[in-house]
mmCIF file of C-alpha atoms in Angstrom:
data_model
loop_
_atom_site.group_PDB
_atom_site.id
_atom_site.type_symbol
_atom_site.label_atom_id
_atom_site.label_comp_id
_atom_site.label_asym_id
_atom_site.label_seq_id
_atom_site.Cartn_x
_atom_site.Cartn_y
_atom_site.Cartn_z
ATOM 1 C CA UNK A 1 150.409 122.274 169.617
ATOM 2 C CA UNK A 2 150.209 126.036 169.489
ATOM 3 C CA UNK A 3 152.192 127.915 166.893
ATOM 4 C CA UNK A 4 152.588 131.436 165.543
ATOM 5 C CA UNK A 5 153.760 132.255 162.046
ATOM 6 C CA UNK A 6 155.051 135.689 161.166
ATOM 7 C CA UNK A 7 156.135 137.085 157.851
ATOM 8 C CA UNK A 8 159.847 136.662 157.340
ATOM 9 C CA UNK A 9 162.004 139.710 157.541
ATOM 10 C CA UNK A 10 163.909 141.779 157.354
ATOM 11 C CA UNK A 11 161.528 144.544 156.375
ATOM 12 C CA UNK A 12 163.070 147.825 155.258
ATOM 13 C CA UNK A 13 160.920 150.926 154.825
ATOM 14 C CA UNK A 14 161.366 154.628 154.351
ATOM 15 C CA UNK A 15 160.104 157.007 156.996
ATOM 16 C CA UNK A 16 156.334 157.684 156.754
ATOM 17 C CA UNK A 17 155.700 154.484 154.808
ATOM 18 C CA UNK A 18 152.825 152.136 155.678
ATOM 19 C CA UNK A 19 153.724 149.042 157.660
ATOM 20 C CA UNK A 20 152.083 145.628 157.718
ATOM 21 C CA UNK A 21 153.582 142.623 159.473
ATOM 22 C CA UNK A 22 151.492 139.512 158.975
ATOM 23 C CA UNK A 23 150.829 137.075 161.814
ATOM 24 C CA UNK A 24 148.732 133.927 161.797
ATOM 25 C CA UNK A 25 148.317 131.386 164.539
ATOM 26 C CA UNK A 26 147.313 127.806 165.214
ATOM 27 C CA UNK A 27 145.733 127.073 168.566
ATOM 28 C CA UNK A 28 142.740 125.400 170.092
ATOM 29 C CA UNK A 29 140.041 127.498 171.669
ATOM 30 C CA UNK A 30 140.336 131.258 172.010
ATOM 31 C CA UNK A 31 143.834 132.402 172.849
ATOM 32 C CA UNK A 32 144.834 135.939 173.727
ATOM 33 C CA UNK A 33 147.084 137.558 171.137
ATOM 34 C CA UNK A 34 149.969 139.949 171.636
ATOM 35 C CA UNK A 35 152.527 142.002 169.764
ATOM 36 C CA UNK A 36 155.821 142.605 171.520
ATOM 37 C CA UNK A 37 158.643 144.874 170.376
ATOM 38 C CA UNK A 38 162.345 144.477 171.092
ATOM 39 C CA UNK A 39 164.562 147.494 170.538
ATOM 40 C CA UNK A 40 168.284 146.836 170.021
ATOM 41 C CA UNK A 41 169.982 145.608 173.172
ATOM 42 C CA UNK A 42 166.785 145.633 175.200
ATOM 43 C CA UNK A 43 164.183 143.241 176.509
ATOM 44 C CA UNK A 44 160.711 142.708 175.117
ATOM 45 C CA UNK A 45 157.994 145.286 175.675
ATOM 46 C CA UNK A 46 154.313 144.747 175.143
ATOM 47 C CA UNK A 47 153.133 146.811 172.198
ATOM 48 C CA UNK A 48 149.458 145.828 172.129
ATOM 49 C CA UNK A 49 147.111 142.955 172.830
ATOM 50 C CA UNK A 50 143.661 141.572 172.076
ATOM 51 C CA UNK A 51 141.853 139.005 174.159
ATOM 52 C CA UNK A 52 138.823 138.053 172.070
ATOM 53 C CA UNK A 53 137.660 137.881 168.487
ATOM 54 C CA UNK A 54 137.182 141.229 166.709
ATOM 55 C CA UNK A 55 139.052 143.106 169.456
ATOM 56 C CA UNK A 56 141.436 145.738 168.164
ATOM 57 C CA UNK A 57 144.589 146.462 170.087
ATOM 58 C CA UNK A 58 146.317 149.783 169.541
ATOM 59 C CA UNK A 59 149.285 151.685 170.907
ATOM 60 C CA UNK A 60 151.754 154.306 169.625
ATOM 61 C CA UNK A 61 150.019 154.380 166.238
ATOM 62 C CA UNK A 62 150.204 150.600 165.819
ATOM 63 C CA UNK A 63 147.030 148.532 165.452
ATOM 64 C CA UNK A 64 146.113 144.871 165.151
ATOM 65 C CA UNK A 65 142.692 143.201 164.981
ATOM 66 C CA UNK A 66 141.971 139.709 166.289
ATOM 67 C CA UNK A 67 140.420 137.830 163.350
ATOM 68 C CA UNK A 68 139.101 134.460 164.479
ATOM 69 C CA UNK A 69 137.858 133.488 161.022
ATOM 70 C CA UNK A 70 141.313 133.860 159.456
ATOM 71 C CA UNK A 71 143.280 133.112 162.682
ATOM 72 C CA UNK A 72 145.255 136.292 162.109
ATOM 73 C CA UNK A 73 146.537 139.279 164.067
ATOM 74 C CA UNK A 74 148.337 141.463 161.544
ATOM 75 C CA UNK A 75 150.249 144.498 162.809
ATOM 76 C CA UNK A 76 149.808 147.796 160.981
ATOM 77 C CA UNK A 77 151.010 151.354 161.255
ATOM 78 C CA UNK A 78 150.100 154.141 158.887
ATOM 79 C CA UNK A 79 153.358 156.092 159.030
ATOM 80 C CA UNK A 80 156.521 154.572 160.460
ATOM 81 C CA UNK A 81 159.349 156.512 162.036
ATOM 82 C CA UNK A 82 163.061 155.770 162.324
ATOM 83 C CA UNK A 83 162.483 155.140 166.033
ATOM 84 C CA UNK A 84 160.192 152.198 165.141
ATOM 85 C CA UNK A 85 163.213 150.206 163.982
ATOM 86 C CA UNK A 86 163.150 147.053 166.109
ATOM 87 C CA UNK A 87 162.243 143.377 166.099
ATOM 88 C CA UNK A 88 158.499 142.686 166.367
ATOM 89 C CA UNK A 89 157.119 139.471 167.823
ATOM 90 C CA UNK A 90 153.614 138.108 167.547
ATOM 91 C CA UNK A 91 152.604 135.829 170.428
ATOM 92 C CA UNK A 92 149.654 133.922 171.797
ATOM 93 C CA UNK A 93 148.584 132.663 175.183
ATOM 94 C CA UNK A 94 145.712 130.411 176.120
ATOM 95 C CA UNK A 95 142.976 131.808 178.273
ATOM 96 C CA UNK A 96 142.471 128.756 180.423
ATOM 97 C CA UNK A 97 143.885 125.501 181.684
ATOM 98 C CA UNK A 98 147.460 125.187 182.806
ATOM 99 C CA UNK A 99 149.150 126.680 179.762
ATOM 100 C CA UNK A 100 151.527 128.988 181.563
ATOM 101 C CA UNK A 101 153.513 130.283 178.628
ATOM 102 C CA UNK A 102 153.572 132.682 175.721
ATOM 103 C CA UNK A 103 154.224 131.100 172.352
ATOM 104 C CA UNK A 104 156.142 133.454 170.061
ATOM 105 C CA UNK A 105 156.580 133.792 166.342
ATOM 106 C CA UNK A 106 160.115 134.007 164.992
ATOM 107 C CA UNK A 107 160.186 137.786 164.997
ATOM 108 C CA UNK A 108 160.357 140.300 162.159
ATOM 109 C CA UNK A 109 163.196 142.807 161.975
ATOM 110 C CA UNK A 110 161.999 146.228 160.846
ATOM 111 C CA UNK A 111 164.451 148.881 159.703
ATOM 112 C CA UNK A 112 163.138 152.365 158.932
ATOM 113 C CA UNK A 113 165.423 154.666 156.970
ATOM 114 C CA UNK A 114 165.205 158.467 157.087
ATOM 115 C CA UNK B 1 161.853 151.264 189.694
ATOM 116 C CA UNK B 2 162.607 148.238 187.510
ATOM 117 C CA UNK B 3 159.721 145.763 187.294
ATOM 118 C CA UNK B 4 161.685 142.651 186.279
ATOM 119 C CA UNK B 5 165.406 142.800 186.881
ATOM 120 C CA UNK B 6 168.053 140.284 185.922
ATOM 121 C CA UNK B 7 171.678 140.072 186.910
ATOM 122 C CA UNK B 8 174.181 140.024 185.428
ATOM 123 C CA UNK B 9 173.450 141.728 182.124
ATOM 124 C CA UNK B 10 176.521 140.197 180.499
ATOM 125 C CA UNK B 11 178.241 136.951 181.390
ATOM 126 C CA UNK B 12 181.334 135.612 179.652
ATOM 127 C CA UNK B 13 182.636 132.291 180.868
ATOM 128 C CA UNK B 14 184.607 129.246 179.809
ATOM 129 C CA UNK B 15 183.218 125.881 178.796
ATOM 130 C CA UNK B 16 182.678 123.567 181.702
ATOM 131 C CA UNK B 17 182.046 126.296 184.267
ATOM 132 C CA UNK B 18 178.927 126.623 186.405
ATOM 133 C CA UNK B 19 177.083 129.938 186.471
ATOM 134 C CA UNK B 20 173.887 131.469 187.816
ATOM 135 C CA UNK B 21 171.558 134.178 186.586
ATOM 136 C CA UNK B 22 169.275 135.893 189.052
ATOM 137 C CA UNK B 23 165.826 137.345 188.435
ATOM 138 C CA UNK B 24 163.570 139.395 190.653
ATOM 139 C CA UNK B 25 160.184 140.974 189.983
ATOM 140 C CA UNK B 26 158.515 143.636 192.123
ATOM 141 C CA UNK B 27 155.124 143.485 190.408
ATOM 142 C CA UNK B 28 153.537 141.055 192.834
ATOM 143 C CA UNK B 29 153.044 138.512 190.041
ATOM 144 C CA UNK B 30 152.561 134.836 190.740
ATOM 145 C CA UNK B 31 154.059 133.365 187.562
ATOM 146 C CA UNK B 32 157.659 133.635 186.379
ATOM 147 C CA UNK B 33 159.444 132.327 183.305
ATOM 148 C CA UNK B 34 162.795 131.792 181.694
ATOM 149 C CA UNK B 35 163.083 132.177 177.930
ATOM 150 C CA UNK B 36 166.106 131.579 175.718
ATOM 151 C CA UNK B 37 166.696 133.775 172.662
ATOM 152 C CA UNK B 38 169.101 132.403 170.082
ATOM 153 C CA UNK B 39 171.237 134.302 167.599
ATOM 154 C CA UNK B 40 168.344 134.442 165.133
ATOM 155 C CA UNK B 41 166.155 136.125 167.770
ATOM 156 C CA UNK B 42 163.942 133.055 168.195
ATOM 157 C CA UNK B 43 162.390 132.924 171.683
ATOM 158 C CA UNK B 44 161.788 129.590 173.339
ATOM 159 C CA UNK B 45 160.248 128.915 176.722
ATOM 160 C CA UNK B 46 162.500 127.001 179.095
ATOM 161 C CA UNK B 47 160.707 127.021 182.431
ATOM 162 C CA UNK B 48 157.574 128.391 183.990
ATOM 163 C CA UNK B 49 156.807 128.647 187.704
ATOM 164 C CA UNK B 50 153.490 129.489 189.311
ATOM 165 C CA UNK B 51 153.504 130.264 193.036
ATOM 166 C CA UNK B 52 156.972 128.689 193.310
ATOM 167 C CA UNK B 53 155.776 125.472 191.683
ATOM 168 C CA UNK B 54 157.385 124.249 188.465
ATOM 169 C CA UNK B 55 154.712 124.169 185.763
ATOM 170 C CA UNK B 56 156.656 123.934 182.530
ATOM 171 C CA UNK B 57 160.008 122.311 181.831
ATOM 172 C CA UNK B 58 160.313 122.433 178.095
ATOM 173 C CA UNK B 59 162.840 119.689 177.268
ATOM 174 C CA UNK B 60 165.693 121.616 178.747
ATOM 175 C CA UNK B 61 168.910 119.685 179.550
ATOM 176 C CA UNK B 62 169.347 118.685 183.184
ATOM 177 C CA UNK B 63 172.339 121.017 183.359
ATOM 178 C CA UNK B 64 169.808 123.838 183.670
ATOM 179 C CA UNK B 65 168.188 124.030 187.084
ATOM 180 C CA UNK B 66 165.749 126.777 188.017
ATOM 181 C CA UNK B 67 165.113 127.698 191.620
ATOM 182 C CA UNK B 68 162.293 129.801 192.970
ATOM 183 C CA UNK B 69 162.870 130.636 196.644
ATOM 184 C CA UNK B 70 159.757 132.806 196.694
ATOM 185 C CA UNK B 71 157.204 134.208 194.244
ATOM 186 C CA UNK B 72 159.333 137.256 193.500
ATOM 187 C CA UNK B 73 162.491 135.389 192.505
ATOM 188 C CA UNK B 74 163.380 132.837 189.872
ATOM 189 C CA UNK B 75 167.058 132.029 189.457
ATOM 190 C CA UNK B 76 168.671 129.918 186.775
ATOM 191 C CA UNK B 77 171.718 127.804 187.488
ATOM 192 C CA UNK B 78 173.644 126.232 184.630
ATOM 193 C CA UNK B 79 176.188 123.451 185.159
ATOM 194 C CA UNK B 80 178.978 122.413 182.819
ATOM 195 C CA UNK B 81 178.414 125.216 180.338
ATOM 196 C CA UNK B 82 178.690 124.379 176.630
ATOM 197 C CA UNK B 83 179.317 126.554 173.590
ATOM 198 C CA UNK B 84 175.715 126.003 172.490
ATOM 199 C CA UNK B 85 174.444 127.619 175.669
ATOM 200 C CA UNK B 86 175.546 131.007 174.342
ATOM 201 C CA UNK B 87 172.380 133.057 173.980
ATOM 202 C CA UNK B 88 170.358 135.795 175.612
ATOM 203 C CA UNK B 89 168.276 134.565 178.535
ATOM 204 C CA UNK B 90 165.144 136.471 179.475
ATOM 205 C CA UNK B 91 163.246 136.319 182.698
ATOM 206 C CA UNK B 92 159.578 137.319 182.661
ATOM 207 C CA UNK B 93 156.592 137.446 184.973
ATOM 208 C CA UNK B 94 152.821 137.648 184.723
ATOM 209 C CA UNK B 95 149.794 137.636 186.952
ATOM 210 C CA UNK B 96 147.399 134.724 186.555
ATOM 211 C CA UNK B 97 144.351 134.414 188.734
ATOM 212 C CA UNK B 98 143.339 131.332 190.652
ATOM 213 C CA UNK B 99 140.736 130.168 188.129
ATOM 214 C CA UNK B 100 143.418 129.692 185.507
ATOM 215 C CA UNK B 101 142.139 132.456 183.292
ATOM 216 C CA UNK B 102 145.151 134.085 181.719
ATOM 217 C CA UNK B 103 144.850 136.903 179.299
ATOM 218 C CA UNK B 104 147.506 138.994 180.893
ATOM 219 C CA UNK B 105 150.729 139.894 179.231
ATOM 220 C CA UNK B 106 154.144 138.940 180.502
ATOM 221 C CA UNK B 107 156.667 141.562 181.579
ATOM 222 C CA UNK B 108 160.251 140.912 180.549
ATOM 223 C CA UNK B 109 163.607 141.718 182.042
ATOM 224 C CA UNK B 110 166.428 143.280 180.043
ATOM 225 C CA UNK B 111 168.061 139.946 179.363
ATOM 226 C CA UNK B 112 171.383 138.302 180.228
ATOM 227 C CA UNK B 113 173.758 137.815 177.324
ATOM 228 C CA UNK B 114 175.676 134.627 178.060
ATOM 229 C CA UNK B 115 178.796 133.939 176.016
ATOM 230 C CA UNK B 116 180.585 130.630 176.489
ATOM 231 C CA UNK B 117 184.144 130.530 175.148
#
C-alpha cells in the first residue's frame, strides 16, 4: 500500500537557519504530493503541492520538488522564522481510481528559536 | 467565512457515553473525510464519503458511525466511548471530478479534541 516516510523530529533551529525536512514515498503510479503545516492548536493547512514529476511547489519561502527517480519530496526553506514553528506533514494522493484519501507521514515538529 | 467547520471544538465526556461531532463545508466539494490524530500527531484516515456515498471505512470499530445527510455535511457519531478514543478528530473536504482524477488538496477543519475520562 501507499506510505510516506518523513525524517523524525523534533527539529530545532535558530532563526534564519536553513531548513530541510526529508520526505520519501512508496506508491504505485504517479501520485500528487503535498506538504501540510499544523500550527499549535489549529487544523492542517496546505503549504504547497506538486502533481507531476519535476514540478516544484512553493509558498511562503518554502519549496519542494517532486523527484520521481528518488521518490522524494523534500521540504526546504532558506531562512526560517520563529513563526514557522509548527508540525509539518508530507502527504500523497493518487491521481486516479477510487483512492479517496490522503496518506500522511508521521509529521515533523519544527521549533525555531530567536 | 469558515470553509470547513466542526463542532464542538472541545468535548470532554465519560466512558460509556455516546457523542456526536458535526462537520459542515461551504466549499461545494463532493468528498468529505474524517481523520483521527493521536497524541503523537499521527493522522489516520477513518472514513471517506463521495457524494454522500461511503467510499472508505478504514478498519474503524463499529462504535463509530458516520452520517452524510447531504454533500455539505459529514457527522461522526461515537457509541460507548472508550479511553482510547481520546484524540483530535479532523474533518476535511476536497473536490474530485467525475473521471476520478484527483490532484486536489483537502481542506481541513480546526479539529475536535475529544477527551474521554
